[in-house]
Amino acid sequence: MKYLICFFCLLAWLPFIQAQDIKSCTATLKNDTLYISNNLISRTYLWNQGNLISRALSDKANRKTWLMSSNKPDLIFPGQGEKVENARFEAKLVPKTSVTPEYLSAEVTYFLDKLEVKRVFRIYPDCPAIACDLYFRGSSNAVWLQPGTNLADMVNLEKLSASTAGSNTPVIEKVELPGRHWRLDAVEFYDITDRFNNLVNTVRAISYRPNLYRGNLLFAHDNTSNYGVFLLKEAPTSNVQLAYPGGDFLTEFGTLRVIGAGLNPADLHPLEWRRGYGFVTGVYAGDPNNRYKALRTYQRKLRIHVPGRDEMVLMNTWGDRGQDTRVSEKFALLELEAGAKLGITHFQLDDGWQLGRSSNSAFKGGSLEKIWDNPKYWEPHPEKFPNGLAPVVKKGKELGIEVCLWFNPSRDNSNEYWEKDADVLIGIYQKYGIRTFKIDGVALPDKLAEVNFRKFLDKVSQATDHQVVFNLDVTANRRGGYHYLNEYGNIFLENRYTDWTNYYPYTTLRNLWMLSKYVPAQNFQIEFLNKWRNLDKYPANDPFAPNNYSFDYLFAIAMFAQPLAWFEATGLPPEASSTSKLIKTYLQHNTKIHAGQIFPIGNEPDGLQWTGFQSIGNAQSGYLLVFREATTEARKAVKTWLPTGKKVKCTLIAGAGKSFEALVQAEGSVTFELSSKNSFALYQYSITEK
């Protein structure tokens, strides 16, 4: 069988990777073995003419190696065949940009008949995980996604072997780990937050014969050795994925497969690479919490957070439901003045700044279809902004506030006009310097729409030297979710309104708390509202109505994320101004808080718990944010991520607590005291010996 191997020897690019932060990353092909490694993890593959077969996975930090003996490729497409031709390999250093760190790329490309496959491994230094992006082009006559077989119909289930499991769907990753005592945690996520308010669901199981699990994350822990691996499927949430096979992980004892490529043969292009769903394989050992730290280490490699650009207390007035009836130059200037007194750093004009009228307009006749029938759709509204956006931007600069905009890409024909959409934002950036855009109304019902949407994001990013930040809305439709398109900015998590009484502070806290174990909290915009609006719409005896909490408390919920002031500042009562002190204090610490690994502590919020977050800055210091909800307990031992047996000094930064020192008890427990219900305390902590 004919194939061509383009092998860039390590010596060819060694002079370019001598920097301390990249020198451990290697990708070498020798004889029939591909070896990919950094200082914490390595993978060994049988080259198999490019159609790789896993041979070993190593946790280098903990000196653990799993050997594998499969004779089947890791990547399988039903009916595609296994004849491989024209295999190529290339390793190259991808330089650092303003949003991504440098990393080593190992690219494997080959043909399966008329289907060309490209696997691009990303290897980061000091990261216990290796990622792989998958691309496809050409054509295929195979049927990749075939009807599954119900396990109840398999009367001879004992004959179902590892070689036949998963034959009904594309398999994009496979690791065959020895042992039969693997404890599994499959984590499924939900966006479409206009409808869902329970955003995380975990299924715990012991791996047995072939079983199917849904989710973007699978943790597998060996009960006999205390070592583990995780698999992250870089894709939208399970309930909105394309070409979905009914699950994401197929497991059989220690054999773990990631299934579903995110496209079908009909989605292929003869010349253009089409990106499918990718995966990340990581390792950890010891304390089960180490799995989350390992995952977080990888996630923080996807985008560099820069103060000023990525850190924000952003005010968007849409939360007061004025919609586009109030948006104007005069309104914006007044909001900037009021917002400056409160302490916001960014002000965003939502829908209504533009000439075109959207379907979200309070006025009749709006639509999100055929936007480009009106070539002036995205020009500033001449009556609302007779001087363009310049006076608003100028006023913002005088007050130290960045002006931001809302934008809705055109949906027509699978985002056919993505390039025109991109040119609008590039033009706005070049003319006004506006670099933060809320991207709303996105619909990705098919692969072409997704491809074009990514092209839109990429063009804007590249044309602005990656200075643009996208607030990617996940409130409706098929969108990127929490593990896809993460390199472009942050996530606008949810719309909540007092007008419809669906804003309850504890549920906002709960959503962030639950997500923060699996997704960096600093990636989310989290709302706090004007609690004085619509008091009459909440039942008088509702203990969790917003008015039962201080405005400081509402802001504090969002402090470990990116706070979203979801209201009109000019509509706040005078007493709200006192929160400016807290915001000012927060802005002295937010960059350090967000530089750490943020995880939930305490109990799951339900309005009656002790709960909160911890930002782990390093082994010796970080931040703790503790909430006492409406519980009668004034003192509580709260489980944290602090090391048992160490002495911790907690210095009060803001809130109702007091500075103290304590000995960390079993499971990281530290006792906190807050005298009032619905109160909080922000501490900076340092760890010392006993």
XYZ file of C-alpha atoms in Angstrom:
690
model
C 0.000 0.000 0.000
C 1.401 3.334 -1.084
C 1.889 6.100 1.422
C 4.078 9.138 1.903
C 5.445 10.120 5.288
C 6.528 13.736 5.710
C 8.428 13.568 8.963
C 9.840 16.730 10.519
C 12.531 15.360 12.758
C 12.797 16.793 16.236
C 16.216 18.211 15.342
C 14.708 20.284 12.541
C 12.641 22.415 14.879
C 14.484 22.006 18.173
C 16.080 25.492 17.985
C 12.631 27.034 17.979
C 11.337 25.335 21.144
C 14.038 26.086 23.646
C 11.826 28.410 25.664
C 11.164 27.029 29.119
C 7.414 26.789 28.568
C 7.472 24.622 25.412
C 10.599 22.501 25.557
C 8.833 19.436 26.980
C 6.456 19.040 24.024
C 7.500 16.468 21.431
C 5.901 14.587 18.549
C 8.091 12.050 16.760
C 7.497 9.276 14.248
C 10.074 6.510 14.289
C 9.659 3.374 12.231
C 6.028 2.404 12.841
C 5.493 4.237 16.136
C 4.153 7.754 16.761
C 5.060 9.225 20.139
C 3.332 12.388 21.442
C 4.375 13.801 24.786
C 4.970 16.661 27.180
C 6.297 16.660 30.738
C 3.017 15.320 32.228
C 1.422 12.973 29.693
C 2.360 10.853 26.699
C 0.558 8.774 24.100
C 2.093 6.072 21.939
C 0.412 4.949 18.722
C 1.019 2.238 16.184
C 1.340 4.301 13.007
C -0.698 1.805 10.970
C -0.034 3.805 7.793
C -1.609 6.862 9.456
C -4.791 5.244 10.782
C -3.545 5.336 14.363
C -3.967 2.550 16.916
C -3.339 3.396 20.586
C -0.543 1.430 22.204
C 0.037 3.267 25.496
C -1.165 6.159 27.620
C 1.157 7.445 30.352
C 0.654 9.681 33.360
C 4.273 10.796 33.559
C 3.865 12.851 36.716
C 2.597 9.820 38.639
C 4.652 7.191 36.779
C 1.665 5.235 35.543
C 1.403 3.679 32.066
C -1.542 1.805 30.597
C -0.585 -0.575 27.766
C -3.087 -1.407 25.027
C -3.182 -4.291 22.555
C -6.013 -3.481 20.151
C -5.592 -4.236 16.444
C -8.340 -1.811 15.422
C -7.836 1.917 14.662
C -8.944 4.460 17.231
C -10.983 6.352 14.631
C -13.649 4.294 12.859
C -16.456 5.202 10.456
C -19.070 2.494 9.791
C -18.904 1.151 6.264
C -15.871 3.264 5.408
C -13.313 0.505 5.177
C -9.786 0.503 6.555
C -7.624 0.819 3.429
C -5.255 3.706 4.090
C -3.272 5.672 1.514
C -1.054 8.755 1.262
C -0.405 9.166 4.974
C 1.489 12.272 6.040
C 2.863 13.522 9.342
C 4.013 16.987 10.323
C 5.002 18.472 13.674
C 5.269 22.221 14.056
C 5.336 24.868 16.722
C 2.287 27.148 16.744
C 3.410 30.537 18.089
C 1.682 32.425 20.855
C -0.952 35.013 19.955
C -2.699 37.593 22.112
C -5.359 34.977 22.960
C -3.652 31.577 22.774
C -0.394 30.281 24.263
C 2.181 28.569 22.077
C 1.808 24.837 21.608
C 3.067 21.953 19.508
C 0.838 20.767 16.682
C 1.155 17.185 15.447
C -0.792 16.683 12.235
C -1.665 13.291 10.757
C -3.410 13.191 7.385
C -4.463 10.182 5.312
C -7.053 8.875 2.841
C -9.717 6.250 3.450
C -10.781 5.679 -0.137
C -12.122 9.115 -1.213
C -12.401 10.421 2.341
C -9.444 12.470 3.556
C -8.969 12.630 7.314
C -6.831 15.111 9.241
C -6.101 14.708 12.937
C -4.428 17.695 14.590
C -3.090 16.997 18.067
C -2.464 19.995 20.325
C 0.229 19.521 22.965
C 0.657 22.216 25.611
C 3.452 22.285 28.191
C 2.613 21.565 31.832
C -0.783 20.175 30.838
C -1.896 16.623 31.774
C -4.055 16.310 28.654
C -3.645 16.112 24.880
C -6.319 17.516 22.571
C -7.181 16.422 19.057
C -9.134 18.370 16.427
C -10.634 16.407 13.521
C -11.126 17.622 9.949
C -12.599 15.884 6.911
C -12.934 16.508 3.188
C -13.584 14.574 0.014
C -16.542 12.226 -0.250
C -17.926 8.979 1.116
C -20.613 6.556 0.006
C -20.794 4.961 3.425
C -23.606 5.382 5.929
C -21.869 6.591 9.067
C -24.807 6.899 11.408
C -26.784 3.651 11.430
C -29.772 2.623 13.527
C -28.665 1.315 16.894
C -29.609 -1.988 18.468
C -31.527 -1.992 21.709
C -29.593 -3.913 24.360
C -32.817 -5.670 25.351
C -32.893 -7.353 21.930
C -29.389 -8.793 22.251
C -30.255 -12.230 23.588
C -26.629 -13.304 23.156
C -25.212 -10.207 24.761
C -22.153 -12.151 25.937
C -21.082 -12.431 22.272
C -20.893 -8.662 21.848
C -17.154 -8.052 21.843
C -15.068 -4.917 21.947
C -14.382 -5.314 18.239
C -18.059 -4.996 17.331
C -19.161 -2.450 19.955
C -19.706 0.963 18.446
C -19.997 -0.315 14.871
C -23.198 1.667 14.298
C -21.662 5.100 14.751
C -18.411 6.993 14.136
C -15.827 6.494 16.873
C -13.452 9.456 17.174
C -11.380 8.339 20.185
C -10.711 5.033 21.898
C -8.605 4.023 24.871
C -8.542 0.393 26.010
C -7.450 0.407 29.631
C -6.771 -2.838 31.508
C -8.855 -3.707 34.540
C -12.521 -4.315 35.263
C -13.185 -1.982 38.182
C -13.564 1.420 36.574
C -15.868 3.915 38.267
C -17.469 6.275 35.760
C -18.896 9.776 36.007
C -20.611 10.934 32.825
C -21.485 14.624 32.934
C -24.171 16.013 30.627
C -24.746 19.740 30.182
C -27.703 21.810 29.046
C -27.707 25.257 27.525
C -30.841 26.787 25.899
C -31.114 28.502 29.283
C -34.314 30.306 28.340
C -35.889 26.890 28.872
C -33.491 24.990 31.133
C -32.614 25.979 34.689
C -30.884 22.699 35.628
C -27.727 22.840 33.576
C -25.680 19.861 34.790
C -26.572 16.201 35.217
C -24.091 13.553 36.366
C -24.567 9.799 35.978
C -22.364 7.647 38.210
C -21.788 4.028 37.295
C -19.410 1.064 37.382
C -18.237 0.192 33.888
C -19.554 -3.179 32.744
C -20.571 -4.558 29.366
C -21.295 -2.083 26.541
C -23.267 0.881 27.822
C -24.007 4.264 26.331
C -23.706 7.572 28.202
C -24.537 11.142 27.279
C -22.412 14.173 28.064
C -19.366 16.203 27.134
C -17.284 14.749 29.966
C -16.444 11.240 31.086
C -14.270 10.588 34.132
C -12.988 7.038 34.649
C -11.309 6.118 37.953
C -9.606 2.769 38.565
C -10.725 1.591 42.000
C -7.801 -0.827 42.244
C -5.000 1.667 41.649
C -6.379 5.166 42.346
C -5.380 6.390 38.881
C -7.796 7.898 36.404
C -8.411 9.408 32.999
C -10.911 11.866 31.589
C -12.366 12.307 28.125
C -13.745 15.662 27.023
C -15.828 15.775 23.856
C -15.323 19.247 22.390
C -18.775 19.707 20.968
C -22.043 21.501 21.742
C -24.260 20.046 24.460
C -25.609 16.561 23.781
C -29.178 17.637 23.113
C -28.190 19.939 20.230
C -25.248 18.145 18.593
C -25.330 17.471 14.870
C -25.420 13.918 13.469
C -26.012 12.764 17.030
C -25.830 8.989 17.605
C -27.896 9.038 20.807
C -24.925 9.208 23.145
C -21.374 10.471 23.499
C -19.481 7.703 25.272
C -19.610 3.956 24.767
C -17.901 2.037 27.559
C -17.076 -1.614 28.174
C -15.060 -2.250 31.324
C -11.842 -0.243 30.661
C -12.547 0.408 26.997
C -13.765 3.971 26.557
C -14.957 5.367 23.250
C -15.994 8.880 22.244
C -18.653 8.614 19.546
C -20.317 11.058 17.152
C -18.234 13.140 14.740
C -20.713 15.985 14.298
C -21.179 15.488 10.567
C -22.375 13.007 7.949
C -21.028 12.234 4.460
C -23.518 14.738 3.016
C -21.712 17.477 4.976
C -18.359 16.848 3.280
C -16.833 19.278 0.790
C -14.549 18.005 -2.015
C -11.847 20.628 -1.362
C -12.562 22.455 1.896
C -11.766 20.913 5.264
C -14.855 20.526 7.437
C -14.160 20.468 11.147
C -15.881 17.763 13.164
C -16.133 17.400 16.917
C -12.831 16.908 18.706
C -11.718 15.329 21.943
C -9.287 15.733 24.828
C -7.749 12.849 26.750
C -6.275 13.589 30.166
C -4.819 11.817 33.186
C -4.796 12.309 36.957
C -4.161 10.351 40.150
C -5.065 10.327 43.822
C -7.753 12.589 45.251
C -10.777 12.572 42.914
C -10.680 16.394 42.991
C -7.460 16.148 40.989
C -9.526 15.211 37.947
C -11.144 18.650 37.947
C -7.801 20.400 38.391
C -6.356 18.423 35.472
C -9.324 19.339 33.279
C -9.099 22.982 34.329
C -5.394 23.127 33.468
C -6.296 22.215 29.878
C -9.290 24.554 29.685
C -7.193 27.551 30.714
C -4.942 26.919 27.701
C -7.729 27.746 25.257
C -7.761 31.497 25.798
C -5.420 33.893 27.566
C -7.344 36.273 29.823
C -5.986 39.809 29.589
C -6.988 42.526 32.099
C -9.003 45.256 30.420
C -9.918 43.089 27.454
C -11.301 39.945 29.089
C -12.051 41.241 32.580
C -15.284 43.220 32.773
C -18.151 44.466 34.877
C -20.441 44.936 31.926
C -23.780 46.752 32.031
C -26.430 45.847 29.479
C -29.763 47.628 29.916
C -31.896 44.910 28.276
C -32.583 43.355 31.678
C -35.080 46.113 32.491
C -37.135 45.141 29.438
C -37.050 48.551 27.835
C -35.910 46.680 24.722
C -35.224 49.074 21.847
C -37.749 51.716 22.954
C -35.203 53.646 25.036
C -31.932 53.136 23.181
C -30.611 56.472 21.896
C -27.620 58.780 22.198
C -29.183 60.716 25.066
C -30.115 57.523 26.900
C -26.632 56.063 26.418
C -24.890 59.180 27.740
C -27.071 59.206 30.851
C -26.461 55.490 31.404
C -22.723 56.013 31.128
C -22.840 58.720 33.786
C -24.911 56.575 36.136
C -22.854 53.467 35.404
C -19.613 55.286 36.157
C -20.897 56.196 39.610
C -21.705 52.549 40.218
C -18.293 51.417 38.986
C -18.949 49.486 35.758
C -16.088 48.992 33.302
C -18.063 48.195 30.123
C -21.373 49.494 28.765
C -23.181 47.542 26.055
C -25.808 48.925 23.705
C -28.142 46.038 22.997
C -30.578 45.586 20.124
C -31.878 48.941 18.861
C -28.665 50.865 18.214
C -28.818 49.878 14.543
C -31.074 51.108 11.736
C -32.516 47.648 11.047
C -35.334 46.340 13.218
C -34.982 42.839 14.673
C -37.649 40.349 15.681
C -36.921 41.250 19.329
C -38.037 44.818 18.750
C -40.863 46.277 20.820
C -42.110 47.754 17.555
C -43.892 45.852 14.807
C -42.296 44.712 11.589
C -38.975 43.459 12.922
C -37.254 40.345 11.581
C -33.951 38.493 11.702
C -34.491 37.079 8.226
C -33.034 38.622 5.071
C -31.005 41.188 6.976
C -28.851 41.943 3.961
C -31.843 42.972 1.854
C -31.190 46.246 3.675
C -27.498 47.143 3.129
C -27.772 49.840 5.830
C -29.181 47.460 8.456
C -26.074 47.732 10.650
C -25.533 51.453 10.443
C -26.280 53.452 13.623
C -29.925 54.499 13.666
C -29.911 58.058 12.224
C -32.684 59.304 14.508
C -31.483 57.642 17.701
C -27.819 58.348 17.014
C -27.723 61.368 14.684
C -23.994 61.743 15.312
C -23.204 58.066 14.977
C -21.654 56.244 17.910
C -18.715 58.629 18.292
C -20.213 60.785 21.097
C -21.081 57.693 23.125
C -17.626 56.174 22.671
C -15.994 59.510 23.517
C -18.054 59.867 26.691
C -17.196 56.325 27.678
C -13.476 56.979 27.329
C -13.770 60.101 29.465
C -15.399 58.012 32.192
C -13.078 55.022 31.817
C -15.814 52.792 30.373
C -15.544 50.683 27.225
C -18.579 50.904 24.932
C -19.746 47.547 23.569
C -22.453 46.455 21.132
C -25.031 43.762 20.485
C -24.907 42.001 17.109
C -27.026 39.339 15.412
C -25.337 37.530 12.484
C -27.592 36.894 9.514
C -28.990 33.360 9.488
C -30.040 33.098 5.853
C -28.974 29.972 3.971
C -26.822 28.541 6.757
C -25.116 31.854 7.552
C -24.325 32.415 3.889
C -23.470 36.095 4.431
C -20.915 35.488 7.175
C -18.307 37.578 5.383
C -20.566 40.637 5.218
C -21.373 40.179 8.896
C -17.677 40.017 9.724
C -16.958 43.154 7.714
C -19.512 45.060 9.818
C -17.732 44.274 13.086
C -14.293 44.861 11.603
C -15.472 48.246 10.345
C -16.908 49.178 13.743
C -13.672 48.155 15.451
C -11.588 50.194 13.027
C -13.839 53.258 13.210
C -14.733 53.385 16.899
C -12.346 50.986 18.625
C -15.298 48.944 19.922
C -14.045 45.430 20.623
C -16.691 43.629 22.708
C -19.759 42.273 20.924
C -22.654 40.250 22.279
C -23.403 37.664 19.571
C -27.091 36.812 19.721
C -29.721 35.068 17.636
C -27.298 32.418 16.385
C -28.792 29.259 14.881
C -26.563 26.350 13.846
C -29.044 23.768 12.524
C -26.598 22.131 10.118
C -22.885 21.691 9.519
C -22.617 24.415 6.886
C -24.156 26.942 9.277
C -21.593 25.975 11.922
C -18.717 26.174 9.436
C -19.775 29.615 8.264
C -20.299 30.860 11.818
C -16.761 29.842 12.743
C -15.489 31.581 9.602
C -17.273 34.739 10.767
C -15.629 34.578 14.188
C -12.224 33.780 12.721
C -12.281 36.590 10.196
C -13.158 39.206 12.818
C -10.560 37.824 15.234
C -7.749 37.756 12.701
C -8.542 41.168 11.222
C -8.442 42.763 14.696
C -5.321 40.927 15.898
C -7.581 38.888 18.207
C -8.501 41.969 20.247
C -12.249 41.441 19.836
C -14.134 39.666 22.627
C -17.342 37.848 21.759
C -20.050 37.429 24.417
C -21.513 34.207 22.995
C -25.167 33.865 23.977
C -26.286 30.294 24.835
C -29.873 31.076 25.808
C -31.648 29.558 22.773
C -31.271 27.535 19.555
C -28.382 25.244 18.578
C -25.176 27.000 19.625
C -21.714 26.205 20.916
C -22.563 25.436 24.531
C -19.846 25.242 27.179
C -17.140 23.152 25.455
C -17.127 24.442 21.879
C -15.976 27.776 20.414
C -14.317 28.543 23.768
C -11.382 30.402 22.252
C -13.390 33.441 21.138
C -14.477 35.131 24.369
C -16.918 34.461 27.189
C -20.387 32.981 27.564
C -23.580 34.976 28.093
C -25.283 32.346 30.205
C -28.900 33.303 30.824
C -31.717 35.811 30.502
C -33.535 36.320 33.790
C -36.105 39.038 34.490
C -38.052 40.338 37.468
C -40.827 41.198 34.973
C -41.565 37.491 34.565
C -40.495 36.562 38.130
C -37.932 34.085 36.801
C -35.016 35.868 38.483
C -34.193 34.245 41.786
C -30.695 34.963 43.118
C -30.149 31.482 44.524
C -30.841 29.828 41.154
C -28.328 32.117 39.450
C -25.833 31.172 42.168
C -26.729 27.507 41.766
C -26.211 27.518 38.000
C -22.765 29.064 38.316
C -21.895 26.807 41.266
C -22.802 23.635 39.363
C -21.078 24.634 36.141
C -17.920 25.882 37.859
C -16.753 22.368 38.723
C -16.463 21.597 35.002
C -16.118 24.957 33.217
C -14.002 27.959 34.308
C -16.311 30.345 36.177
C -14.432 33.317 34.725
C -15.707 32.235 31.279
C -19.290 33.195 32.190
C -21.171 36.456 32.298
C -23.435 36.181 35.355
C -26.283 38.627 35.865
C -27.357 40.747 38.803
C -30.579 42.732 38.485
C -32.353 45.779 39.856
C -34.025 44.075 42.812
C -36.343 47.035 43.427
C -38.273 46.548 40.177
C -41.525 44.570 40.067
C -41.792 43.981 43.803
C -45.530 43.490 43.435
C -45.093 40.617 40.991
C -43.420 38.354 43.561
C -45.624 36.804 46.280
C -45.328 38.745 49.515
C -44.354 35.574 51.405
C -41.768 34.346 48.856
C -38.571 33.951 50.940
C -36.362 33.841 47.864
C -37.677 36.947 46.071
C -34.813 39.273 45.012
C -35.790 41.979 47.489
C -34.828 39.669 50.376
C -31.171 40.076 49.411
C -28.910 43.102 49.544
C -27.693 44.599 46.275
C -24.155 43.776 47.422
C -25.160 40.111 47.759
C -26.560 40.038 44.220
C -23.311 41.473 42.869
C -21.232 39.089 44.980
C -22.891 36.082 43.301
C -21.185 37.128 40.056
C -17.762 38.121 41.421
C -15.925 34.898 40.548
C -17.448 35.105 37.045
C -17.738 38.227 34.866
C -20.453 40.358 36.527
C -23.275 41.422 34.207
C -25.230 44.468 35.381
C -28.514 43.505 33.714
C -30.396 46.779 34.212
C -30.623 50.482 33.477
C -28.367 52.308 35.922
C -30.576 55.400 35.675
C -33.448 53.324 37.066
C -31.697 52.354 40.281
C -32.802 53.972 43.558
C -30.257 56.080 45.501
C -29.568 53.272 47.971
C -28.063 51.161 45.183
C -25.092 53.533 45.008
C -23.604 52.018 48.162
C -22.638 48.935 46.140
C -20.082 51.073 44.309
C -17.777 50.520 47.300
C -17.953 46.746 46.857
C -17.420 46.995 43.085
C -14.386 49.219 43.614
C -12.909 46.717 46.071
C -13.698 43.835 43.725
C -11.900 45.522 40.823
C -8.747 45.636 42.937
C -8.797 41.828 43.153
C -10.726 40.472 40.158
C -7.689 39.841 37.969
C -6.031 37.788 40.716
C -9.279 35.957 41.453
C -9.752 35.014 37.813
C -6.111 34.017 37.393
C -6.721 31.066 39.714
C -8.528 27.775 39.276
C -12.082 28.433 40.494
C -14.185 25.623 41.964
C -17.369 25.372 44.055
C -17.198 24.871 47.826
C -19.795 23.974 50.437
C -23.235 22.668 49.542
C -25.243 23.031 46.360
C -27.198 26.296 46.670
C -30.943 26.003 47.186
C -31.549 29.184 49.171
C -30.882 27.478 52.522
C -27.212 26.433 52.436
C -23.649 27.465 53.195
C -21.970 27.587 49.822
C -19.492 29.499 47.699
C -16.350 29.360 45.563
C -12.607 29.038 45.918
C -9.995 30.487 43.583
C -6.786 28.481 43.925
C -4.010 30.884 42.991
C -1.112 28.602 43.898
C -0.227 26.043 46.552
C -0.084 28.719 49.248
C -2.731 31.334 48.494
C -5.971 32.246 46.819
C -9.481 33.565 47.501
C -12.600 32.213 49.202
C -16.118 33.545 48.619
C -18.574 32.209 51.203
C -22.363 32.640 51.194
C -24.696 32.013 54.076
C -28.096 31.603 52.482
C -31.303 31.761 54.535
C -30.211 29.009 56.891
C -30.557 29.228 60.666
C -26.955 28.065 61.148
C -24.739 31.049 61.929
C -21.567 28.890 61.979
C -20.787 26.119 59.551
C -17.929 23.804 58.627
C -17.634 24.257 54.860
C -15.779 21.789 52.656
C -13.122 23.567 50.599
C -10.189 22.631 48.366
C -7.708 23.533 51.120
C -5.221 20.856 52.266
C -6.196 18.983 55.414
C -3.979 19.583 58.424
C -2.625 22.941 57.281
C -3.165 26.260 58.982
C -5.018 28.840 56.908
C -5.162 32.594 57.438
C -8.296 34.214 55.982
C -8.143 37.991 55.554
C -11.492 39.688 54.977
C -11.644 41.680 51.742
C -15.370 42.442 51.574
C -18.667 41.364 53.067
C -19.905 40.615 56.556
C -17.295 38.264 57.984
C -14.160 38.772 60.074
C -10.538 37.857 59.453
C -9.490 34.639 61.218
C -7.037 31.761 61.316
C -8.008 28.095 61.444
C -6.703 24.566 61.142
C -8.090 22.846 58.053
C -10.030 19.756 59.099
C -10.860 16.531 57.241
C -12.028 16.945 53.613
C -10.737 20.513 53.613
C -13.376 21.720 56.076
C -13.058 25.198 57.536
C -15.604 26.716 59.917
C -16.994 30.098 58.879
C -19.255 32.439 60.801
C -21.729 34.960 59.408
C -24.251 36.455 61.809
C -26.979 37.318 59.269
C -28.961 35.262 56.808
C -28.366 36.002 53.127
C -24.899 37.412 53.732
C -21.462 36.763 52.236
C -17.752 37.228 52.858
C -14.835 37.472 50.445
C -11.486 36.388 51.894
C -7.943 36.314 50.640
C -6.272 33.272 52.172
C -2.740 32.045 52.753
C -1.615 28.602 53.894
C 1.063 27.948 56.487
C 2.290 24.882 58.324
C 0.652 23.827 61.598
